[in-house]
JSON list of C-alpha atoms in Angstrom, two decimals:
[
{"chain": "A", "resi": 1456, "resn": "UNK", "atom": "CA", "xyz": [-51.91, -2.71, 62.75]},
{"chain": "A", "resi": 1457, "resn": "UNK", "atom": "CA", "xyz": [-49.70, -4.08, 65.69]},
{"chain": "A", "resi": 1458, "resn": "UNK", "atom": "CA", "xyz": [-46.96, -5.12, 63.30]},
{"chain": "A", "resi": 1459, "resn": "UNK", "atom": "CA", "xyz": [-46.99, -1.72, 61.93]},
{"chain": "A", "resi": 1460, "resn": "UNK", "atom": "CA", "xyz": [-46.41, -0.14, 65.10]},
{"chain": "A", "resi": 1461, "resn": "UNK", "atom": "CA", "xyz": [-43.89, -2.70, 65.68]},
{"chain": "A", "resi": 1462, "resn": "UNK", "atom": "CA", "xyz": [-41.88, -1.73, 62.53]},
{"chain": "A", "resi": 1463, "resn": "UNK", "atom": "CA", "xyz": [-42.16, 1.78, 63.51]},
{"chain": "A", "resi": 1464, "resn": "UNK", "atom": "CA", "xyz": [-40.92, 1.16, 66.78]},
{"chain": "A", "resi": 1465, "resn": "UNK", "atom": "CA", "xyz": [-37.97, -0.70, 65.01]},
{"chain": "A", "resi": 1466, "resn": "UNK", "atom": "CA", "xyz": [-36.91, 1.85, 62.73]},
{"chain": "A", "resi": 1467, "resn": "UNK", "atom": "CA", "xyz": [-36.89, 4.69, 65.56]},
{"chain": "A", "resi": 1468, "resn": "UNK", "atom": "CA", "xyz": [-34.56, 2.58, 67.73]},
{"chain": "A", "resi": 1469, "resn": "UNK", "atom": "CA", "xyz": [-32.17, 1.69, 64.27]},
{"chain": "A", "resi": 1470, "resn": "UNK", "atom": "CA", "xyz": [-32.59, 5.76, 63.67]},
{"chain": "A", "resi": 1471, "resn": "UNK", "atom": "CA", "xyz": [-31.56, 6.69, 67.28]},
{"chain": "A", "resi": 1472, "resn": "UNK", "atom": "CA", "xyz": [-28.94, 4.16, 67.82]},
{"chain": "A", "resi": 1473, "resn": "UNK", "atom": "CA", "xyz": [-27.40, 5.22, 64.34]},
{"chain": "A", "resi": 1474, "resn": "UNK", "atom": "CA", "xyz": [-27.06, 8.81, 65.81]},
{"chain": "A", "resi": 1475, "resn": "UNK", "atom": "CA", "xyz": [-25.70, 8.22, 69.01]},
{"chain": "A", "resi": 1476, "resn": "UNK", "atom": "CA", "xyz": [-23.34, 6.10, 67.41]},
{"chain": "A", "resi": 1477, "resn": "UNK", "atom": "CA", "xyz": [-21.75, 9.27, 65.36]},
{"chain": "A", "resi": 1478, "resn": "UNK", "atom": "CA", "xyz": [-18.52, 11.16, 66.80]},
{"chain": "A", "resi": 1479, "resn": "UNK", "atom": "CA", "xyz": [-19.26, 14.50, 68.04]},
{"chain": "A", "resi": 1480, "resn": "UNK", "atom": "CA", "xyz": [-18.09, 17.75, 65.88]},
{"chain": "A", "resi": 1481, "resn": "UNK", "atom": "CA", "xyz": [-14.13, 17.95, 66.33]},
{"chain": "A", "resi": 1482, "resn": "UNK", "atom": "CA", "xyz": [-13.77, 14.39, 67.78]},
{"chain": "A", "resi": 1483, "resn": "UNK", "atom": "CA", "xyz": [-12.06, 13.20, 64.77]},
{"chain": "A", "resi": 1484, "resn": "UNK", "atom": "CA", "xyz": [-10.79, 16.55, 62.82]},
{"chain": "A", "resi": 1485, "resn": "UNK", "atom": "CA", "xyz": [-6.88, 14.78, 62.97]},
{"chain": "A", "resi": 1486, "resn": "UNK", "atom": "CA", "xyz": [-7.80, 12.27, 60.10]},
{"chain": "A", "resi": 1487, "resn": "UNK", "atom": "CA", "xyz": [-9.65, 15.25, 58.47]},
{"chain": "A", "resi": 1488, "resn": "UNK", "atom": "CA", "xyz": [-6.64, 17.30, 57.79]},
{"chain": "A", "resi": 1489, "resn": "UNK", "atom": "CA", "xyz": [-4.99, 15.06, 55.59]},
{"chain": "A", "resi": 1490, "resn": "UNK", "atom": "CA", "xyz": [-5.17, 16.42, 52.23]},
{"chain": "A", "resi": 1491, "resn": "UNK", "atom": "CA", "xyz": [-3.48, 14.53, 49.66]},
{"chain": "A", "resi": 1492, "resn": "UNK", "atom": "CA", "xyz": [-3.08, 16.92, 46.08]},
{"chain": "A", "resi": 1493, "resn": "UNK", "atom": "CA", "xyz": [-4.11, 14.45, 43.24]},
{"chain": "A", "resi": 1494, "resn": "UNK", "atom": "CA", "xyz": [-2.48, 14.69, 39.63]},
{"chain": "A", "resi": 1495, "resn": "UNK", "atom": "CA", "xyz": [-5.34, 16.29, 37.31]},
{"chain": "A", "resi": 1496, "resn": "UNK", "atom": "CA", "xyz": [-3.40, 14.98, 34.30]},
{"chain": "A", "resi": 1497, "resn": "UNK", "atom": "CA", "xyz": [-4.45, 11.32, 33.47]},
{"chain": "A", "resi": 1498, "resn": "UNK", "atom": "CA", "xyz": [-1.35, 9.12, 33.19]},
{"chain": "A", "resi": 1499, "resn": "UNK", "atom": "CA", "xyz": [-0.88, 7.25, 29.71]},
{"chain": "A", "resi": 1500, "resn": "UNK", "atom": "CA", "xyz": [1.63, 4.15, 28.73]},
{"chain": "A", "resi": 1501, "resn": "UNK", "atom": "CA", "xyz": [4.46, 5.60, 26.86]},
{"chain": "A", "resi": 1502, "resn": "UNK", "atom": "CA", "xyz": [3.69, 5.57, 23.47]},
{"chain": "A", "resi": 1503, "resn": "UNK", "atom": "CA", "xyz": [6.73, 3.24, 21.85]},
{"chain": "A", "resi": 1504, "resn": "UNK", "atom": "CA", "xyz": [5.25, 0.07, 24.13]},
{"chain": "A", "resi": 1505, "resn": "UNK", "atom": "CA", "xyz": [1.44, -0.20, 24.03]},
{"chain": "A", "resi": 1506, "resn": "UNK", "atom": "CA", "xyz": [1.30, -3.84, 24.56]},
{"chain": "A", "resi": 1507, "resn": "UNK", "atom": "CA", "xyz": [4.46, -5.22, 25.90]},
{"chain": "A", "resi": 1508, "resn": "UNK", "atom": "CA", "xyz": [4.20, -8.16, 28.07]},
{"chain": "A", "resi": 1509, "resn": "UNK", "atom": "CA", "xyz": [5.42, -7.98, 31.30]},
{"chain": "A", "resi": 1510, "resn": "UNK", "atom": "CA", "xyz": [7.98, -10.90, 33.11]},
{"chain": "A", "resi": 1511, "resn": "UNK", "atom": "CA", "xyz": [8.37, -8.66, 36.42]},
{"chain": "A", "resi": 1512, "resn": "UNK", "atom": "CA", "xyz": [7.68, -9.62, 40.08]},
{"chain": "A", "resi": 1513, "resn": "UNK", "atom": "CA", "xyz": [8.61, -7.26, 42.83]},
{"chain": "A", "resi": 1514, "resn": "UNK", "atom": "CA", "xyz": [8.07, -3.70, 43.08]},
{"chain": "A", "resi": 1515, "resn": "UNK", "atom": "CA", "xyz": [7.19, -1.24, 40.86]},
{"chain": "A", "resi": 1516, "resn": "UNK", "atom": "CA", "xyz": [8.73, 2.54, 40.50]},
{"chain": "A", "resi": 1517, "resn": "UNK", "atom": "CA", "xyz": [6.87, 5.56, 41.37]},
{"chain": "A", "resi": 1518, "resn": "UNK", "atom": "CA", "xyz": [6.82, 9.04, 41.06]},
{"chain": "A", "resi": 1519, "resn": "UNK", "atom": "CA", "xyz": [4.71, 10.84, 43.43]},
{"chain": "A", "resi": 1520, "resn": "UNK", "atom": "CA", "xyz": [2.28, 13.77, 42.45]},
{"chain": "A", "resi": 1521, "resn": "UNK", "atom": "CA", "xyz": [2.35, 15.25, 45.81]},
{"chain": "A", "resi": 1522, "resn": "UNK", "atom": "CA", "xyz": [5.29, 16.27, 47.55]},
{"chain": "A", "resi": 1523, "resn": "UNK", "atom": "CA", "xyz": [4.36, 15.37, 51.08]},
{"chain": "A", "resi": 1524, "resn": "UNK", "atom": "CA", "xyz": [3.45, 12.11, 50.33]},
{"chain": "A", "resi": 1525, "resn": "UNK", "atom": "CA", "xyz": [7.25, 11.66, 48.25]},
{"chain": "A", "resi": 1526, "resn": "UNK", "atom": "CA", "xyz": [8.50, 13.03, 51.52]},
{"chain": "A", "resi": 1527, "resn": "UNK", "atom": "CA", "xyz": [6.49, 10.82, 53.88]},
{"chain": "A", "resi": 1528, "resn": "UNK", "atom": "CA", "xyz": [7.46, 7.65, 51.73]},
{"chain": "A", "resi": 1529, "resn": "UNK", "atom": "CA", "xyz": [10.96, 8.38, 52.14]},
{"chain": "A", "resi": 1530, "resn": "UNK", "atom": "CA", "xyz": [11.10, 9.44, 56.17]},
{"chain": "A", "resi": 1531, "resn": "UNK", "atom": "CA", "xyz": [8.78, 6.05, 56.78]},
{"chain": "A", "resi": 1532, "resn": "UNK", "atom": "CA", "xyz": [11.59, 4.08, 54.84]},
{"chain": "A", "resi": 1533, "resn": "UNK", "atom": "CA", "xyz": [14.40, 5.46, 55.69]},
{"chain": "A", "resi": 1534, "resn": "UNK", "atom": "CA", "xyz": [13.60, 5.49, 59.24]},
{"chain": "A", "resi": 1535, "resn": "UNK", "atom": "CA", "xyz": [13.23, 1.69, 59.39]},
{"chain": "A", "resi": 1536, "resn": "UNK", "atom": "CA", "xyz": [9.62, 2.32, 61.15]},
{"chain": "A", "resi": 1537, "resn": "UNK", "atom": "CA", "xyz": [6.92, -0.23, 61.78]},
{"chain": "A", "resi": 1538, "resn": "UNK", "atom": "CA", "xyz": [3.99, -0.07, 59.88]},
{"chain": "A", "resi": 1539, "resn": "UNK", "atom": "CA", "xyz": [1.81, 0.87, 63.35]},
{"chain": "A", "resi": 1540, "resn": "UNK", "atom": "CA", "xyz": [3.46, 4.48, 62.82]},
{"chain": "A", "resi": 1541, "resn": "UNK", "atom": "CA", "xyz": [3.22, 5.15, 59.49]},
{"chain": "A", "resi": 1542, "resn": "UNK", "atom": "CA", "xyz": [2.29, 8.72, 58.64]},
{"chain": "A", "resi": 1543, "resn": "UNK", "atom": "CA", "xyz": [-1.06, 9.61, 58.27]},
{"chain": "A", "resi": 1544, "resn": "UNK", "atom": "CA", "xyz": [-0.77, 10.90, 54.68]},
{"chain": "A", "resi": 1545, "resn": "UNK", "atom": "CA", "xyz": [0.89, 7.74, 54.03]},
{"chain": "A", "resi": 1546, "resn": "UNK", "atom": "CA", "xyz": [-1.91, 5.54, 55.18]},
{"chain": "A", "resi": 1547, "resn": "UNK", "atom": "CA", "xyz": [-4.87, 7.68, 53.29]},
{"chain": "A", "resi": 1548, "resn": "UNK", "atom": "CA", "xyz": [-2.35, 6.95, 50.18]},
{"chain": "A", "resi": 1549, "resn": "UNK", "atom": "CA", "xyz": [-2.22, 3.24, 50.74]},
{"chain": "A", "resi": 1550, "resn": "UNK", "atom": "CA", "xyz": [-6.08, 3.03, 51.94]},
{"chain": "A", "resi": 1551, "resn": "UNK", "atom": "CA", "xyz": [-6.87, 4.68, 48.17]},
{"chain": "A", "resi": 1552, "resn": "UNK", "atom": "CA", "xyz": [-4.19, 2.00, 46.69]},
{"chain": "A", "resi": 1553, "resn": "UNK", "atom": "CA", "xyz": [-5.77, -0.58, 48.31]},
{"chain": "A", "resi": 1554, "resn": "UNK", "atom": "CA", "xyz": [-8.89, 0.48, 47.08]},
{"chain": "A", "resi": 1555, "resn": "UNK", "atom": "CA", "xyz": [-7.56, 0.74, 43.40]},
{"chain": "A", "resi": 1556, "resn": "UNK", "atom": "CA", "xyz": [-6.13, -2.65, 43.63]},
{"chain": "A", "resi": 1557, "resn": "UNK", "atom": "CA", "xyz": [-7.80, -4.85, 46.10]},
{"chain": "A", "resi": 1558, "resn": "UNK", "atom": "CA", "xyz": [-4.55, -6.31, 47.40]},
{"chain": "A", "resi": 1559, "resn": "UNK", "atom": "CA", "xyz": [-1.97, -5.14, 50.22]},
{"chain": "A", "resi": 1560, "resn": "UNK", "atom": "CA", "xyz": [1.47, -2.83, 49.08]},
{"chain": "A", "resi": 1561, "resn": "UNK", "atom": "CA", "xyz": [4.62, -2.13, 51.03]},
{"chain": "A", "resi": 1562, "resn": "UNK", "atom": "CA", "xyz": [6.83, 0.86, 50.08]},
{"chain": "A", "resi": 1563, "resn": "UNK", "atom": "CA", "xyz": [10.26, 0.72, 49.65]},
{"chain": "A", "resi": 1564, "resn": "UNK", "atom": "CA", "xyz": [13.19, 3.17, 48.52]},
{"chain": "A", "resi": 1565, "resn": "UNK", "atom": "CA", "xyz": [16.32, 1.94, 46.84]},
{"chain": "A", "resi": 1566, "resn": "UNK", "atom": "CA", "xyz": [18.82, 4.83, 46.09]},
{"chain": "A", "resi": 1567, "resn": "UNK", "atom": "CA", "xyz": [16.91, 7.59, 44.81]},
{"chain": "A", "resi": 1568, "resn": "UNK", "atom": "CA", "xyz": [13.80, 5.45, 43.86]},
{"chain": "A", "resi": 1569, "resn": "UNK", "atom": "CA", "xyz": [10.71, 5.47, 45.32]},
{"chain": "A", "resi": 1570, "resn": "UNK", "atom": "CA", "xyz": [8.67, 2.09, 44.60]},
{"chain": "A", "resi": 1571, "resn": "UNK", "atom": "CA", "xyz": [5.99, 0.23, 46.06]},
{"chain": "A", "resi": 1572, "resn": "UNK", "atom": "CA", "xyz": [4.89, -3.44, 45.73]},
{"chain": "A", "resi": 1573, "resn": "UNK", "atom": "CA", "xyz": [2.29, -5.01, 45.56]},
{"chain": "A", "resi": 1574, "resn": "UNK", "atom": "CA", "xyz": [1.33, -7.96, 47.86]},
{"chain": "A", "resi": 1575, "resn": "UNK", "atom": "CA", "xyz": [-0.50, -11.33, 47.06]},
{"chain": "A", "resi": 1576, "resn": "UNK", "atom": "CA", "xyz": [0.27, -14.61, 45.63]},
{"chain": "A", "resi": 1577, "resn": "UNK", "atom": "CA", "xyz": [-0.83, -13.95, 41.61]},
{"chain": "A", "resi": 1578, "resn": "UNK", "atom": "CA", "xyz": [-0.10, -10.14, 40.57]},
{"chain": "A", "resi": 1579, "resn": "UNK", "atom": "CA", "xyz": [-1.00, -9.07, 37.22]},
{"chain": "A", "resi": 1580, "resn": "UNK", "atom": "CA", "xyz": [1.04, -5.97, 36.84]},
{"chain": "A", "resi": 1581, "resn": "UNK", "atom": "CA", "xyz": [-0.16, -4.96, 34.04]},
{"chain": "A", "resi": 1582, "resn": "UNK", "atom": "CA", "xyz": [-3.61, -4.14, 36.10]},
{"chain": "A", "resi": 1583, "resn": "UNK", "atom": "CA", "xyz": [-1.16, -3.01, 38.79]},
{"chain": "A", "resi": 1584, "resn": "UNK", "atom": "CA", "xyz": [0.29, -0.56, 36.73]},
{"chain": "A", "resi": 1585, "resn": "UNK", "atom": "CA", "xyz": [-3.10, 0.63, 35.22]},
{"chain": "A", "resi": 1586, "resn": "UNK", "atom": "CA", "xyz": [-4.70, 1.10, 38.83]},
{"chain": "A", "resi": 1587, "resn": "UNK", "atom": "CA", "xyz": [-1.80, 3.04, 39.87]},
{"chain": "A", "resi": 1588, "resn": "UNK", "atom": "CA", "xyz": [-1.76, 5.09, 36.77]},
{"chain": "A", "resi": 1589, "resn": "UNK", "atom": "CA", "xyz": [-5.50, 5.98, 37.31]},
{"chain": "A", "resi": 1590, "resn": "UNK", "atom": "CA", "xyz": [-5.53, 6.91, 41.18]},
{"chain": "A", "resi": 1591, "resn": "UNK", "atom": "CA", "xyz": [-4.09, 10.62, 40.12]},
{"chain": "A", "resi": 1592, "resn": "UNK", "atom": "CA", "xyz": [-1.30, 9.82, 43.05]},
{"chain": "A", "resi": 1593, "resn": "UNK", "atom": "CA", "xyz": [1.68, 9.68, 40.75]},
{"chain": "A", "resi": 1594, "resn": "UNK", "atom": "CA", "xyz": [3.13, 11.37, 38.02]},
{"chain": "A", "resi": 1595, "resn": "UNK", "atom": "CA", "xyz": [5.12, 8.34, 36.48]},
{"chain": "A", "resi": 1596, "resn": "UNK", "atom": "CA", "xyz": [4.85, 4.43, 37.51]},
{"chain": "A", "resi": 1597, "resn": "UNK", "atom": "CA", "xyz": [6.85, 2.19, 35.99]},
{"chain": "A", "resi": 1598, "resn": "UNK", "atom": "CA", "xyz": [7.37, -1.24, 35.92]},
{"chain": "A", "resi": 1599, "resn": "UNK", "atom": "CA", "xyz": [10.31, -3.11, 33.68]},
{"chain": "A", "resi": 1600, "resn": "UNK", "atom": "CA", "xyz": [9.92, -1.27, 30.91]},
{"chain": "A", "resi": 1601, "resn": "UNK", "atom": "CA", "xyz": [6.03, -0.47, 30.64]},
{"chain": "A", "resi": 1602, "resn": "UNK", "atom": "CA", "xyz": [6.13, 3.14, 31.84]},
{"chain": "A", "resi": 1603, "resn": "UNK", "atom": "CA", "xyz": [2.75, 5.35, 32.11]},
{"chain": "A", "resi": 1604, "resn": "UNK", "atom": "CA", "xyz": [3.51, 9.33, 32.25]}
]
């Protein structure tokens, strides 16, 4: 009976410190706003190389899906900026990247390409490529000549 009341007690106290722990309505609409527009279209390997293997390290070429992202990518690089400001678009792209791939990316632009690498010591890019192709971020990624469209 005692350790009953005990457990209730607990539970109340997890309950109420769990709701006083929540952000009032409005406190954190900024992060909210960011919508990113995701390709509907499922990105496939282009047809004449289903299997190729792969002898690549660095980064790999995107196309974006959204167009505030592509623009984002390309103001944060060109600008020479620190990670600490990158655009908030920008960092709910990488968060779902990260997520995709379990490993930290850095963006880069070289000319007119857009491209983004992937971080860590052993990169398989085939599962690279495949986790970019399925976040719906991109309309092409391509890496050496394995291309998904």
């Amino acid at each position: 009976m005692k350790s009953s009341i005990i457990r209730i007690v607990v539970i109340a106290s997890a309950l109420f410190t769990l709701a006083a722990c929540q952000s009032a309505p409005g406190e954190n609409e900024e992060s909210a706003r960011v919508e990113i527009s995701y390709n509907p279209n499922i990105l496939r390997p282009f047809p004449d190389d289903p299997n190729v293997s792969i002898r690549h390290s660095g980064p790999i070429d995107v196309e974006w899906y959204d167009e505030e992202l592509e623009k984002a990518h390309r103001a944060f690089v060109a600008g020479g900026q620190r990670a600490e400001n990158k655009p908030e678009i920008l960092l709910e792209a990488e968060r779902h990247l990260r997520r995709a791939l379990s490993q930290p990316v850095r963006f880069g632009v070289s000319g007119n390409r857009l491209w983004i690498e992937p971080r860590g010591a052993e990169v398989n890019y085939h599962q690279v490529v495949q986790a970019f192709a399925g976040t719906g971020l991109f309309r092409t990624v391509q890496v050496s000549h394995l291309r998904y469209q």
